[in-house]
Amino acid sequence: MKAERREVKGGYLMSICVEELSPRDDQEHIDFLDRLGRTSPSVLGYYYPFYRDMLVEIGVGQPVYLGARRDGELVGLLPAFVRKSALGTVYCSLPYFGPNAGVLCGDEARAEIHSALLQALLDRARADDALSCAVYTPFMFDEFALYDAVMPEAIVVNKFTQYLDVRITTWDKGTIARNIRKAKKVGVEISLDITPERVETFYTIYERNCKDYGIPLKPRKCVDFLVSARVLGHYTSIYFAFHEGHMIGGLLVIWGPLVASYYIPCVLAEARTLQPGPALIERAIRDAKARGIRFWNWESSPSRESGVYRFKKKWGSVEGTYRIYVQAFRPRELFQRLGVDGILRHFPYFYVYPFDLL
């Protein structure tokens, strides 16, 4: 698939060509993200090919990664997935627990690149007779007018996230500092040494946490992929917390060029008072600083009243905003007939339609 748009720049007519990227383009894809990621915190680890491959591996859907080229050079990226079921087809950038996605590009020809990529995705979805197409806006990106211009009829869902600037945030005082000191005092130790047995225990603790607190569970294949030799150390790190020789918690982090994403934390319920969670986060943030990371991405929380939100707030977190643009190609009544259960069953991990409008 190729689409072309033209822009006038400096008196010259320049073309922006949109094409679907394949694994053959992965090195160019990576090089583009690495370059842009030197200055843009919007480049999260989720945009890289390894994460696409993980989503394919666990059966989320089929990738539709669109690249914008100008004079043959890759200048923009919009990652998306498509899911087909007996009830129809849906598109989303990116599905799977809602990481920020959307268009990535530099400052030059910003509006034109957004327009070309977003329009190409909508055209692809329409041609596929999709039920809907949802697009997340990127992390620490508030130029929503670029999305409004292309998707004026979309349902707009306003969301919030939390993050830290690790260069300036300290925990010398307060609850977090006390909890970190307590973990050290009682002998909590953090290790990055990985074995199959440790990964097994990590997942068991995580699975139990999800069951206890009603959290959607990421499948074991996801964790196994993200701690495989292919990505571990470069794009991911996994931390294990021990007390008296027993694992009591863990943390899986995904690295971008400037941003660390808090991906999977887990703590044994009976060991929470030992404060392994703060100890794990503090160690990961120290490592983030050593890697040249500037921001710690906490991801979104269920609500501002939730304990998860308040926990992140104690670290000195600030709020960021993002949006989900949902272009529905069917009347609201169809989605109401599907209902929450139908959408979750036929289109798992995809943002199909706002549940509060059903």
Tab-separated table of C-alpha atoms in Angstrom:
chain	number	residue	atom	x	y	z
A	1	MET	CA	0.000	0.000	0.000
A	2	LYS	CA	1.337	3.383	-1.007
A	3	ALA	CA	-0.279	6.790	-0.763
A	4	GLU	CA	1.193	10.124	-1.704
A	5	ARG	CA	0.592	13.661	-0.491
A	6	ARG	CA	2.352	16.788	-1.598
A	7	GLU	CA	3.484	19.827	0.364
A	8	VAL	CA	5.055	23.090	-0.649
A	9	LYS	CA	8.241	23.777	1.299
A	10	GLY	CA	10.585	26.653	0.546
A	11	GLY	CA	9.011	27.154	-2.858
A	12	TYR	CA	9.581	23.529	-3.911
A	13	LEU	CA	6.966	20.838	-4.291
A	14	MET	CA	7.884	17.885	-2.105
A	15	SER	CA	6.021	14.608	-1.844
A	16	ILE	CA	5.235	12.605	1.254
A	17	CYS	CA	4.672	8.955	0.443
A	18	VAL	CA	3.018	6.578	2.901
A	19	GLU	CA	3.746	2.878	2.736
A	20	GLU	CA	3.271	-0.141	4.948
A	21	LEU	CA	6.500	-1.186	6.619
A	22	SER	CA	7.530	-4.827	6.908
A	23	PRO	CA	10.218	-6.644	8.905
A	24	ARG	CA	12.559	-5.975	5.984
A	25	ASP	CA	12.439	-2.322	7.038
A	26	ASP	CA	13.234	-3.011	10.695
A	27	GLN	CA	16.733	-1.565	10.748
A	28	GLU	CA	15.536	1.656	9.116
A	29	HIS	CA	12.596	1.660	11.541
A	30	ILE	CA	14.998	1.321	14.506
A	31	ASP	CA	17.407	3.955	13.160
A	32	PHE	CA	14.533	6.429	12.746
A	33	LEU	CA	13.357	5.875	16.336
A	34	ASP	CA	16.875	6.096	17.729
A	35	ARG	CA	17.464	9.427	15.978
A	36	LEU	CA	14.155	10.938	16.980
A	37	GLY	CA	14.433	9.481	20.470
A	38	ARG	CA	17.566	11.509	21.218
A	39	THR	CA	15.355	14.571	21.661
A	40	SER	CA	11.744	13.362	21.822
A	41	PRO	CA	10.324	11.646	24.935
A	42	SER	CA	7.382	10.492	22.808
A	43	VAL	CA	9.547	7.629	21.541
A	44	LEU	CA	8.671	4.820	23.933
A	45	GLY	CA	9.988	1.276	23.747
A	46	TYR	CA	6.564	0.192	22.470
A	47	TYR	CA	7.293	1.654	19.033
A	48	TYR	CA	10.231	-0.654	18.339
A	49	PRO	CA	9.940	-3.825	16.224
A	50	PHE	CA	10.550	-6.149	19.188
A	51	TYR	CA	7.265	-5.040	20.766
A	52	ARG	CA	5.409	-5.547	17.489
A	53	ASP	CA	6.816	-9.063	17.321
A	54	MET	CA	5.724	-9.752	20.896
A	55	LEU	CA	2.155	-8.670	20.081
A	56	VAL	CA	2.148	-10.958	17.059
A	57	GLU	CA	3.563	-13.820	19.132
A	58	ILE	CA	0.758	-13.632	21.706
A	59	GLY	CA	-1.948	-13.345	19.050
A	60	VAL	CA	-3.102	-9.746	19.512
A	61	GLY	CA	-3.614	-9.259	15.766
A	62	GLN	CA	-1.806	-8.390	12.570
A	63	PRO	CA	0.544	-5.390	12.390
A	64	VAL	CA	-0.123	-2.456	10.088
A	65	TYR	CA	2.898	-0.187	10.575
A	66	LEU	CA	2.745	2.836	8.304
A	67	GLY	CA	5.838	4.826	7.401
A	68	ALA	CA	5.936	8.297	5.849
A	69	ARG	CA	8.768	8.942	3.407
A	70	ARG	CA	9.993	12.150	1.896
A	71	ASP	CA	12.521	11.856	-0.899
A	72	GLY	CA	12.876	8.192	0.090
A	73	GLU	CA	13.781	8.928	3.728
A	74	LEU	CA	11.645	7.619	6.570
A	75	VAL	CA	10.327	10.741	8.343
A	76	GLY	CA	7.259	9.485	10.205
A	77	LEU	CA	5.790	6.356	11.795
A	78	LEU	CA	2.307	5.253	12.817
A	79	PRO	CA	2.155	1.755	14.372
A	80	ALA	CA	-1.189	-0.043	14.355
A	81	PHE	CA	-2.750	-3.481	14.531
A	82	VAL	CA	-5.832	-4.963	12.917
A	83	ARG	CA	-8.049	-7.641	14.438
A	84	LYS	CA	-10.575	-9.656	12.456
A	85	SER	CA	-13.356	-11.695	14.016
A	86	ALA	CA	-16.691	-13.192	13.000
A	87	LEU	CA	-18.288	-9.878	13.961
A	88	GLY	CA	-16.006	-7.683	11.884
A	89	THR	CA	-12.678	-5.885	11.807
A	90	VAL	CA	-11.153	-3.217	14.063
A	91	TYR	CA	-7.975	-1.127	13.911
A	92	CYS	CA	-6.015	0.372	16.792
A	93	SER	CA	-2.715	2.171	17.330
A	94	LEU	CA	-1.486	0.457	19.503
A	95	PRO	CA	-3.688	-2.165	21.131
A	96	TYR	CA	-2.792	-4.125	24.276
A	97	PHE	CA	-3.352	-2.345	27.585
A	98	GLY	CA	-3.317	1.083	25.975
A	99	PRO	CA	0.286	2.239	25.735
A	100	ASN	CA	0.605	5.674	24.187
A	101	ALA	CA	1.163	5.367	20.471
A	102	GLY	CA	0.132	7.606	17.561
A	103	VAL	CA	2.246	9.420	14.992
A	104	LEU	CA	5.949	9.994	15.562
A	105	CYS	CA	7.881	12.512	13.477
A	106	GLY	CA	10.281	15.399	13.774
A	107	ASP	CA	9.410	19.087	13.656
A	108	GLU	CA	9.758	19.564	9.914
A	109	ALA	CA	6.519	19.099	7.910
A	110	ARG	CA	4.844	17.971	11.151
A	111	ALA	CA	1.276	18.735	10.082
A	112	GLU	CA	1.709	17.168	6.652
A	113	ILE	CA	3.198	13.954	8.045
A	114	HIS	CA	0.418	13.607	10.617
A	115	SER	CA	-2.202	14.223	7.967
A	116	ALA	CA	-0.698	11.710	5.549
A	117	LEU	CA	-0.260	8.913	8.091
A	118	LEU	CA	-3.571	9.331	9.902
A	119	GLN	CA	-5.500	9.598	6.662
A	120	ALA	CA	-3.752	6.524	5.272
A	121	LEU	CA	-4.737	4.505	8.360
A	122	LEU	CA	-8.357	5.660	8.134
A	123	ASP	CA	-8.431	4.854	4.422
A	124	ARG	CA	-7.046	1.395	5.148
A	125	ALA	CA	-9.693	0.823	7.835
A	126	ARG	CA	-12.520	1.983	5.557
A	127	ALA	CA	-11.283	-0.217	2.729
A	128	ASP	CA	-11.336	-3.133	5.174
A	129	ASP	CA	-14.937	-2.270	6.122
A	130	ALA	CA	-13.783	-1.872	9.731
A	131	LEU	CA	-16.169	-1.226	12.597
A	132	SER	CA	-13.853	1.382	14.085
A	133	CYS	CA	-10.323	2.751	14.131
A	134	ALA	CA	-8.814	4.059	17.371
A	135	VAL	CA	-5.621	6.109	17.619
A	136	TYR	CA	-3.773	7.006	20.817
A	137	THR	CA	-1.772	10.215	20.936
A	138	PRO	CA	1.881	9.919	22.006
A	139	PHE	CA	3.405	10.279	25.454
A	140	MET	CA	4.177	13.899	26.434
A	141	PHE	CA	2.568	15.223	23.255
A	142	ASP	CA	-0.216	17.793	23.351
A	143	GLU	CA	-0.577	18.966	19.758
A	144	PHE	CA	-4.062	17.533	19.556
A	145	ALA	CA	-5.034	19.902	16.755
A	146	LEU	CA	-3.027	17.690	14.390
A	147	TYR	CA	-5.446	14.851	15.171
A	148	ASP	CA	-8.547	17.056	15.252
A	149	ALA	CA	-7.775	18.219	11.721
A	150	VAL	CA	-7.808	14.700	10.273
A	151	MET	CA	-10.396	13.080	12.553
A	152	PRO	CA	-13.004	15.826	13.170
A	153	GLU	CA	-15.832	13.300	13.554
A	154	ALA	CA	-13.984	10.999	15.953
A	155	ILE	CA	-15.096	10.384	19.510
A	156	VAL	CA	-12.387	11.923	21.702
A	157	VAL	CA	-11.550	10.245	25.002
A	158	ASN	CA	-9.398	12.330	27.329
A	159	LYS	CA	-6.941	10.345	29.436
A	160	PHE	CA	-4.159	11.089	31.891
A	161	THR	CA	-0.873	9.505	32.752
A	162	GLN	CA	1.839	10.180	35.343
A	163	TYR	CA	5.570	10.505	34.986
A	164	LEU	CA	8.743	11.633	36.716
A	165	ASP	CA	11.667	13.681	35.497
A	166	VAL	CA	14.362	11.475	36.994
A	167	ARG	CA	17.011	14.177	36.615
A	168	ILE	CA	15.426	16.438	39.205
A	169	THR	CA	13.228	14.183	41.373
A	170	THR	CA	14.636	13.061	44.723
A	171	TRP	CA	13.204	11.161	47.676
A	172	ASP	CA	15.319	12.419	50.540
A	173	LYS	CA	12.257	12.937	52.717
A	174	GLY	CA	8.732	11.652	53.078
A	175	THR	CA	6.994	8.292	52.873
A	176	ILE	CA	8.903	6.943	49.876
A	177	ALA	CA	12.294	7.684	51.450
A	178	ARG	CA	11.203	5.979	54.670
A	179	ASN	CA	9.965	2.938	52.767
A	180	ILE	CA	13.221	2.620	50.826
A	181	ARG	CA	15.220	2.877	54.044
A	182	LYS	CA	13.012	0.251	55.685
A	183	ALA	CA	13.515	-2.184	52.803
A	184	LYS	CA	17.269	-1.844	53.175
A	185	LYS	CA	17.113	-2.126	56.957
A	186	VAL	CA	15.133	-5.391	56.914
A	187	GLY	CA	17.447	-6.898	54.323
A	188	VAL	CA	15.518	-6.684	51.047
A	189	GLU	CA	17.972	-7.346	48.204
A	190	ILE	CA	17.548	-6.552	44.509
A	191	SER	CA	18.971	-8.792	41.799
A	192	LEU	CA	18.995	-8.700	37.999
A	193	ASP	CA	20.358	-12.231	37.644
A	194	ILE	CA	17.803	-14.136	35.610
A	195	THR	CA	16.987	-17.845	35.657
A	196	PRO	CA	13.932	-19.765	34.410
A	197	GLU	CA	12.972	-20.455	38.025
A	198	ARG	CA	13.053	-16.760	38.900
A	199	VAL	CA	10.903	-15.864	35.909
A	200	GLU	CA	8.449	-18.587	36.910
A	201	THR	CA	8.192	-17.199	40.442
A	202	PHE	CA	7.893	-13.643	39.129
A	203	TYR	CA	4.955	-14.639	36.938
A	204	THR	CA	3.287	-16.568	39.759
A	205	ILE	CA	3.415	-13.496	42.016
A	206	TYR	CA	2.193	-11.263	39.195
A	207	GLU	CA	-0.680	-13.642	38.366
A	208	ARG	CA	-1.732	-13.684	42.002
A	209	ASN	CA	-1.657	-9.867	42.188
A	210	CYS	CA	-3.863	-9.630	39.096
A	211	LYS	CA	-6.377	-12.080	40.568
A	212	ASP	CA	-6.443	-10.344	43.962
A	213	TYR	CA	-6.957	-6.842	42.555
A	214	GLY	CA	-8.974	-7.543	39.393
A	215	ILE	CA	-6.144	-6.481	37.061
A	216	PRO	CA	-6.173	-7.795	33.463
A	217	LEU	CA	-3.448	-10.415	33.164
A	218	LYS	CA	-0.756	-10.292	30.506
A	219	PRO	CA	-0.116	-13.832	29.216
A	220	ARG	CA	3.029	-15.735	30.154
A	221	LYS	CA	4.186	-15.607	26.511
A	222	CYS	CA	4.407	-11.814	26.806
A	223	VAL	CA	6.759	-11.986	29.777
A	224	ASP	CA	8.850	-14.778	28.279
A	225	PHE	CA	9.322	-12.777	25.083
A	226	LEU	CA	10.275	-9.583	26.907
A	227	VAL	CA	12.906	-11.307	29.049
A	228	SER	CA	14.401	-13.326	26.189
A	229	ALA	CA	18.012	-12.832	25.158
A	230	ARG	CA	16.817	-10.988	22.045
A	231	VAL	CA	15.651	-7.939	24.029
A	232	LEU	CA	16.797	-8.250	27.653
A	233	GLY	CA	19.331	-5.642	28.675
A	234	HIS	CA	18.809	-3.470	25.610
A	235	TYR	CA	15.056	-2.887	25.492
A	236	THR	CA	13.990	-4.473	28.777
A	237	SER	CA	15.217	-5.215	32.287
A	238	ILE	CA	13.723	-7.437	34.944
A	239	TYR	CA	14.424	-6.892	38.644
A	240	PHE	CA	13.825	-9.397	41.441
A	241	ALA	CA	13.415	-8.555	45.134
A	242	PHE	CA	14.496	-11.116	47.736
A	243	HIS	CA	14.181	-11.376	51.496
A	244	GLU	CA	16.001	-14.117	53.383
A	245	GLY	CA	16.505	-16.023	50.154
A	246	HIS	CA	12.875	-15.902	48.995
A	247	MET	CA	11.583	-13.838	46.079
A	248	ILE	CA	8.985	-11.360	47.297
A	249	GLY	CA	8.530	-9.129	44.259
A	250	GLY	CA	9.738	-8.068	40.867
A	251	LEU	CA	9.601	-5.358	38.227
A	252	LEU	CA	9.772	-5.516	34.433
A	253	VAL	CA	10.819	-2.255	32.755
A	254	ILE	CA	10.764	-1.333	29.061
A	255	TRP	CA	13.415	1.113	27.891
A	256	GLY	CA	13.059	3.789	25.244
A	257	PRO	CA	15.840	6.222	24.320
A	258	LEU	CA	14.742	8.818	26.901
A	259	VAL	CA	11.904	7.094	28.758
A	260	ALA	CA	11.619	4.079	31.043
A	261	SER	CA	8.140	2.519	31.163
A	262	TYR	CA	6.896	0.873	34.364
A	263	TYR	CA	5.555	-2.259	32.722
A	264	ILE	CA	4.905	-5.114	35.157
A	265	PRO	CA	5.358	-4.693	38.917
A	266	CYS	CA	4.481	-7.455	41.339
A	267	VAL	CA	4.794	-7.963	45.103
A	268	LEU	CA	3.775	-10.791	47.411
A	269	ALA	CA	0.816	-9.537	49.434
A	270	GLU	CA	2.246	-10.904	52.686
A	271	ALA	CA	5.570	-9.130	52.049
A	272	ARG	CA	4.270	-5.631	51.271
A	273	THR	CA	5.256	-4.297	54.682
A	274	LEU	CA	8.885	-5.098	53.802
A	275	GLN	CA	8.585	-2.473	51.030
A	276	PRO	CA	10.030	-4.426	48.098
A	277	GLY	CA	8.054	-2.261	45.639
A	278	PRO	CA	9.799	1.035	46.490
A	279	ALA	CA	13.149	-0.769	46.649
A	280	LEU	CA	12.654	-2.191	43.141
A	281	ILE	CA	11.556	1.148	41.686
A	282	GLU	CA	14.407	3.071	43.317
A	283	ARG	CA	16.960	0.638	41.889
A	284	ALA	CA	15.389	0.784	38.412
A	285	ILE	CA	15.340	4.581	38.481
A	286	ARG	CA	19.014	4.655	39.455
A	287	ASP	CA	19.740	2.403	36.480
A	288	ALA	CA	17.596	4.644	34.281
A	289	LYS	CA	19.709	7.662	35.182
A	290	ALA	CA	22.869	5.707	34.397
A	291	ARG	CA	21.435	4.898	30.943
A	292	GLY	CA	20.774	8.561	30.226
A	293	ILE	CA	17.016	8.174	30.709
A	294	ARG	CA	15.199	11.431	31.507
A	295	PHE	CA	11.649	10.314	32.264
A	296	TRP	CA	9.977	7.532	34.199
A	297	ASN	CA	6.621	6.663	32.617
A	298	TRP	CA	4.205	5.324	35.207
A	299	GLU	CA	1.473	4.699	32.608
A	300	SER	CA	-2.159	5.522	33.359
A	301	SER	CA	-4.126	4.685	36.509
A	302	PRO	CA	-7.772	3.610	36.919
A	303	SER	CA	-8.703	6.962	38.494
A	304	ARG	CA	-7.279	9.796	40.565
A	305	GLU	CA	-8.976	8.257	43.581
A	306	SER	CA	-7.240	4.894	43.175
A	307	GLY	CA	-4.491	3.663	45.445
A	308	VAL	CA	-2.257	3.165	42.404
A	309	TYR	CA	-2.566	6.847	41.495
A	310	ARG	CA	-1.831	7.964	45.059
A	311	PHE	CA	1.206	5.663	45.240
A	312	LYS	CA	2.673	7.206	42.076
A	313	LYS	CA	1.878	10.681	43.371
A	314	LYS	CA	3.992	10.044	46.482
A	315	TRP	CA	7.054	9.782	44.249
A	316	GLY	CA	6.576	13.367	43.120
A	317	SER	CA	4.910	12.413	39.855
A	318	VAL	CA	3.314	14.973	37.576
A	319	GLU	CA	0.379	14.418	35.270
A	320	GLY	CA	0.432	14.291	31.520
A	321	THR	CA	-2.555	14.146	29.197
A	322	TYR	CA	-3.226	12.117	26.116
A	323	ARG	CA	-6.238	11.305	24.002
A	324	ILE	CA	-7.798	8.385	22.215
A	325	TYR	CA	-9.476	9.274	18.932
A	326	VAL	CA	-12.115	6.703	18.016
A	327	GLN	CA	-13.419	6.861	14.467
A	328	ALA	CA	-16.559	4.716	14.367
A	329	PHE	CA	-17.693	3.512	10.958
A	330	ARG	CA	-20.948	2.050	12.307
A	331	PRO	CA	-23.815	3.610	14.279
A	332	ARG	CA	-23.660	3.610	18.045
A	333	GLU	CA	-26.469	1.045	18.188
A	334	LEU	CA	-24.224	-1.648	16.717
A	335	PHE	CA	-21.654	-1.204	19.478
A	336	GLN	CA	-24.431	-1.173	22.068
A	337	ARG	CA	-25.682	-4.510	20.743
A	338	LEU	CA	-22.161	-5.893	20.985
A	339	GLY	CA	-21.889	-4.645	24.548
A	340	VAL	CA	-18.807	-4.673	26.757
A	341	ASP	CA	-18.692	-8.474	26.941
A	342	GLY	CA	-18.973	-8.870	23.179
A	343	ILE	CA	-16.239	-6.343	22.467
A	344	LEU	CA	-13.896	-7.898	25.019
A	345	ARG	CA	-14.557	-11.396	23.727
A	346	HIS	CA	-14.188	-10.708	20.008
A	347	PHE	CA	-11.607	-7.909	20.118
A	348	PRO	CA	-9.410	-8.487	23.174
A	349	TYR	CA	-6.846	-5.753	23.927
A	350	PHE	CA	-8.303	-3.376	21.299
A	351	TYR	CA	-9.894	-0.024	22.025
A	352	VAL	CA	-13.023	-0.409	19.906
A	353	TYR	CA	-15.573	2.018	21.356
A	354	PRO	CA	-15.858	3.899	24.680
A	355	PHE	CA	-17.599	1.636	27.161
A	356	ASP	CA	-19.271	4.559	28.922
A	357	LEU	CA	-21.219	5.309	25.717
A	358	LEU	CA	-22.638	1.805	25.389
